[in-house]
Tab-separated table of C-alpha atoms and ligand atoms in Angstrom:
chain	number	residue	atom	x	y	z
D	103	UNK	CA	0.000	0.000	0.000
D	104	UNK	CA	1.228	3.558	-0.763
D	105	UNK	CA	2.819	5.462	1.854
D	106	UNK	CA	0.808	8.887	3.119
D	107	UNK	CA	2.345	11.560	1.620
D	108	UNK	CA	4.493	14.134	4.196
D	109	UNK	CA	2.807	16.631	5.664
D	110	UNK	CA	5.659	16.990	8.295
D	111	UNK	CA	8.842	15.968	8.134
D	112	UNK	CA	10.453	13.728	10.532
D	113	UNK	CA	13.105	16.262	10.760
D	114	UNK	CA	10.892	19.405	11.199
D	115	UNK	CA	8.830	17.039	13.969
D	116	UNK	CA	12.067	16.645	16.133
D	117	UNK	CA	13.775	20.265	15.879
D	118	UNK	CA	10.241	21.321	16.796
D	119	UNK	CA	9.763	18.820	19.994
D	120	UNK	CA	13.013	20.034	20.968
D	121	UNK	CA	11.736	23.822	21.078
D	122	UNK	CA	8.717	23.273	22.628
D	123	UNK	CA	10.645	21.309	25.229
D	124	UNK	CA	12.913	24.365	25.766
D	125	UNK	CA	10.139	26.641	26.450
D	126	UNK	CA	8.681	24.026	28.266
D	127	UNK	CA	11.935	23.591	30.623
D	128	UNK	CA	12.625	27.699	31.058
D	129	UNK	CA	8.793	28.065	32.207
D	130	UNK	CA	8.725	25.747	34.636
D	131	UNK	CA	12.416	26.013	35.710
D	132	UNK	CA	11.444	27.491	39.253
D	133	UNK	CA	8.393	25.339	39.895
D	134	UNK	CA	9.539	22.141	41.353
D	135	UNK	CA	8.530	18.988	39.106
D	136	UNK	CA	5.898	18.781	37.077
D	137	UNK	CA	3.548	15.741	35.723
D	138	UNK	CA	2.943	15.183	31.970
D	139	UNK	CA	-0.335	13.677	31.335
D	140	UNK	CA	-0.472	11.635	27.720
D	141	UNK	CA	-3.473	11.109	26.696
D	142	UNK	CA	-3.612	7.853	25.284
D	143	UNK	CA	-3.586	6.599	22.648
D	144	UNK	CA	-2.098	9.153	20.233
D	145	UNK	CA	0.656	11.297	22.134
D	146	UNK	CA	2.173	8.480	23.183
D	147	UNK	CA	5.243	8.890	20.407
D	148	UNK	CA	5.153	12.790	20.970
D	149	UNK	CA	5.167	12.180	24.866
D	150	UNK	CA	8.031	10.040	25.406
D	151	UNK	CA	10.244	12.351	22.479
D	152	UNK	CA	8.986	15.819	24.609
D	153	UNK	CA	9.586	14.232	28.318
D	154	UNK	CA	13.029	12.675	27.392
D	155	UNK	CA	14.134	16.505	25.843
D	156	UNK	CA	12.770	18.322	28.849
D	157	UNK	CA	15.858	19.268	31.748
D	158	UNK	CA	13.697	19.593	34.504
D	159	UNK	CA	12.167	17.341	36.853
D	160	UNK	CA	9.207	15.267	35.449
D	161	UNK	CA	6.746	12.332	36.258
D	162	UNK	CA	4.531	10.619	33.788
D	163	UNK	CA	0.893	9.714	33.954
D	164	UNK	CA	-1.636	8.350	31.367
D	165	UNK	CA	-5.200	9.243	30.756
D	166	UNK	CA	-7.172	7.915	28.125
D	167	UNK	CA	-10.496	8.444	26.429
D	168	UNK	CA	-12.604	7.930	23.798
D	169	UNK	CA	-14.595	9.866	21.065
D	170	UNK	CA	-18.050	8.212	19.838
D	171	UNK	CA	-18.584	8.523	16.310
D	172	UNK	CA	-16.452	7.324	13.049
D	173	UNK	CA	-12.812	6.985	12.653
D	174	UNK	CA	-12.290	10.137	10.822
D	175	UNK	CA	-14.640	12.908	12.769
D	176	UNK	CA	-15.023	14.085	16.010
D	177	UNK	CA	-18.837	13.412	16.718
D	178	UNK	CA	-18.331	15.788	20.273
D	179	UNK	CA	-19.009	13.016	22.761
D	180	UNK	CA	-15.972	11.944	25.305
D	181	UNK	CA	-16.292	9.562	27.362
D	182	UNK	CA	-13.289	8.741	30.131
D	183	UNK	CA	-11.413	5.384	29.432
D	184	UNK	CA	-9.137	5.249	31.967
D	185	UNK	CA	-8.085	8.185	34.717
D	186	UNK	CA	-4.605	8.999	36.145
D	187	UNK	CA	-3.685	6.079	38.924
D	188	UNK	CA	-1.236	8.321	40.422
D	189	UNK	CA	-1.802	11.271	42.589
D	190	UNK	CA	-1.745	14.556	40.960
D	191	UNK	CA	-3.211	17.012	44.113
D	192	UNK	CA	-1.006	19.926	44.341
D	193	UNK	CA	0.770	19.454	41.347
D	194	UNK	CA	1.612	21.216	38.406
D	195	UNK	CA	0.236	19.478	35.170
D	196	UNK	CA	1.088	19.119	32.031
D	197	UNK	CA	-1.572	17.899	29.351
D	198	UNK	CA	-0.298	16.623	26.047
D	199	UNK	CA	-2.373	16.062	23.114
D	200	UNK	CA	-1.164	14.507	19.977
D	201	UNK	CA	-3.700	17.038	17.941
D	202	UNK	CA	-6.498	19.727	19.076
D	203	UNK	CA	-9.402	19.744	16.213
D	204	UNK	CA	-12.838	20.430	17.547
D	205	UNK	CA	-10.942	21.284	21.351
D	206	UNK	CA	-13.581	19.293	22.667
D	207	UNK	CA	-11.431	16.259	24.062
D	208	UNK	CA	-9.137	19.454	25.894
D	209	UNK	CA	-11.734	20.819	27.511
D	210	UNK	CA	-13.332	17.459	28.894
D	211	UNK	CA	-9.859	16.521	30.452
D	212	UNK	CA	-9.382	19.694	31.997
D	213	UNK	CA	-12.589	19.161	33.686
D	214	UNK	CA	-11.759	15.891	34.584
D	215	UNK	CA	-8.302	16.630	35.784
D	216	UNK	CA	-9.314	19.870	37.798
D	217	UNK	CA	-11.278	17.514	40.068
D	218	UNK	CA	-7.962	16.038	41.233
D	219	UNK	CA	-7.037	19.493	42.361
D	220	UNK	CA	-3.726	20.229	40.726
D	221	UNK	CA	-1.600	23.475	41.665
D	222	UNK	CA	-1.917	24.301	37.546
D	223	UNK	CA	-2.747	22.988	34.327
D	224	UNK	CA	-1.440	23.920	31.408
D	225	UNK	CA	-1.874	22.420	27.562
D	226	UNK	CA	0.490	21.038	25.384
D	227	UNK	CA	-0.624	19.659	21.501
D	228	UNK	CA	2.114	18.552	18.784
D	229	UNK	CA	-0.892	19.913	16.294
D	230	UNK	CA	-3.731	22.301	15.757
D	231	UNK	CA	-6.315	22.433	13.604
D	232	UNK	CA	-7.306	25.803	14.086
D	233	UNK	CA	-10.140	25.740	11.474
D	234	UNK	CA	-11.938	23.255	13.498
D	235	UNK	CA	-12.416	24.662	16.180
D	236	UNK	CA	-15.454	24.245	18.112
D	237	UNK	CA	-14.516	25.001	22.075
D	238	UNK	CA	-12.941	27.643	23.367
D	239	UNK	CA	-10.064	26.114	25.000
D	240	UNK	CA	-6.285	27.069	26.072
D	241	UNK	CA	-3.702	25.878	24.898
D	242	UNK	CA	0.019	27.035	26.081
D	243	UNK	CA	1.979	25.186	23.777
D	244	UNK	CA	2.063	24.144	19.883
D	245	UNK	CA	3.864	22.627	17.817
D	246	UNK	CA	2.133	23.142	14.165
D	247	UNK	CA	-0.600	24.548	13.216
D	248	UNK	CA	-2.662	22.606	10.682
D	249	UNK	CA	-5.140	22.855	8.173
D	250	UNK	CA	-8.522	21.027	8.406
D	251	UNK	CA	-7.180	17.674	6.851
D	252	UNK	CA	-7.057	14.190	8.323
D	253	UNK	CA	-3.464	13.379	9.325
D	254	UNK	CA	-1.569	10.175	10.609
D	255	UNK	CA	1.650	8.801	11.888
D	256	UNK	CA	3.943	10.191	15.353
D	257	UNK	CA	1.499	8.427	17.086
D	258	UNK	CA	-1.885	9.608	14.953
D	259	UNK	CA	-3.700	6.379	13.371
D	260	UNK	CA	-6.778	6.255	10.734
D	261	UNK	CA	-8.561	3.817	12.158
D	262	UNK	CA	-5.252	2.412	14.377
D	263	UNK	CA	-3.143	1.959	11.268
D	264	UNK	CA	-0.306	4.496	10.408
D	265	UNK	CA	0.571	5.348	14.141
D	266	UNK	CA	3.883	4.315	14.156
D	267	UNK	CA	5.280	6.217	10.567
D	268	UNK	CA	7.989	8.713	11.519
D	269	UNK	CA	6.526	11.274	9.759
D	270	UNK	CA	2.872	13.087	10.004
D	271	UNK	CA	1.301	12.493	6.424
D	272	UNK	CA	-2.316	13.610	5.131
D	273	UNK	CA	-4.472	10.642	3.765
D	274	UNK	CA	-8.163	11.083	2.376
D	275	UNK	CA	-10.779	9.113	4.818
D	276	UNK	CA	-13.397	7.561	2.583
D	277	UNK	CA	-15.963	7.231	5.697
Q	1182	LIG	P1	-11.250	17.005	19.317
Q	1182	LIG	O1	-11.976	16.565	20.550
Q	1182	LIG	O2	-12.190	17.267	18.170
Q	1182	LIG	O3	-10.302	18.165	19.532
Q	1182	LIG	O4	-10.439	15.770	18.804
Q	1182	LIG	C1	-9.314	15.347	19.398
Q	1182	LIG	C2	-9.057	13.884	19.096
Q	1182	LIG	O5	-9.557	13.459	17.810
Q	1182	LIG	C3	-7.562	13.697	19.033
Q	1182	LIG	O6	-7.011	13.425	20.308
Q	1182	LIG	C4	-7.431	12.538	18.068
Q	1182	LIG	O7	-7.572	11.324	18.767
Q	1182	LIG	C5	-8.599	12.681	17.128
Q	1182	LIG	N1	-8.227	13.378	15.882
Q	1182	LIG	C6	-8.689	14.576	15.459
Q	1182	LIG	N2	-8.163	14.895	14.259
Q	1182	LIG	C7	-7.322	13.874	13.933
Q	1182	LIG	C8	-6.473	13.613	12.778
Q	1182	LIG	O8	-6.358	14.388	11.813
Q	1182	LIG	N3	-5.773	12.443	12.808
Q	1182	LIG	C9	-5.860	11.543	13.834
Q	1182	LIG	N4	-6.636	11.744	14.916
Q	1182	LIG	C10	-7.367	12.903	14.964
């Protein structure tokens, strides 16, 4: 089968990760440690590039949940899959997304995770559609902006295929 074509380079993907986890780094450089939340299954490529870049201290956590509807659009419904098993009171949080499109999945975890009572929360997404969104949500740190297009690989899947290409590539859904 033919291979998506690039979108994003696996080059451009790693000098940006390391940026983003300079900023990250200076920002939180006075704070103490801080805990990255993945949110399974997507970031988990983008997470484990970002955390092992970052030069401050840092604890990992999972979080995962699902979106009803077909593989290729959001239908707006989350539903939590699985919470964070470790304790997260009084600390500061760090979300990362593999991609923000409707900003409906953001906001739902930020709901979620403010119920644990964290001492911040801040947002972290490799990629944003910005023409999609729906929900006004924040989010402190990006690493490309993208058009309204379906996209795979660094962790994004179609339907769990493609997660694992180096690259991000466009394909065209059929469903
Ligand atoms: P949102 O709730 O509409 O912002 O959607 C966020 C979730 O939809 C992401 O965490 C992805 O799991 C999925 N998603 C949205 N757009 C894409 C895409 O282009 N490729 C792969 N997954 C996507």
């Amino acid at each position: 089968m033919d291979k998506p074509p690039v979108l994003i380079s696996e080059q451009a993907i790693q000098k940006r990760v390391a940026e983003l986890a300079e900023q990250v780094s200076s920002d939180y450089a006075n704070k103490g440690d801080i805990v990255l939340i993945g949110v399974l299954k997507g970031s988990f490529i983008f997470l484990a590039d970002l955390s092992r870049k970052l030069t401050i201290p840092r604890t990992i956590e999972f979080i995962a949940v699902s979106s009803y509807g077909s593989s290729s659009t959001s239908s707006g419904a989350v539903r939590l899959v699985m919470d964070v098993r470790g304790n997260i009171e009084n600390r500061h949080v760090l979300i990362i997304e593999d991609i923000v499109d409707t900003g409906r999945t953001l906001n739902y975890l930020i709901g979620i995770l403010e119920s644990h009572r964290p001492a911040s929360i801040r947002t972290c997404t490799l990629l944003h559609k910005a023409e999609a969104a729906e929900v006004d949500v924040d989010i402190d740190y990006i690493g490309f902006g993208i058009g309204d297009e379906w996209v795979v690989g660094y962790g994004l899947d179609f339907a769990e295929r493609d997660r694992t290409l180096p690259y991000i590539g466009t394909i065209t859904p059929d469903d």
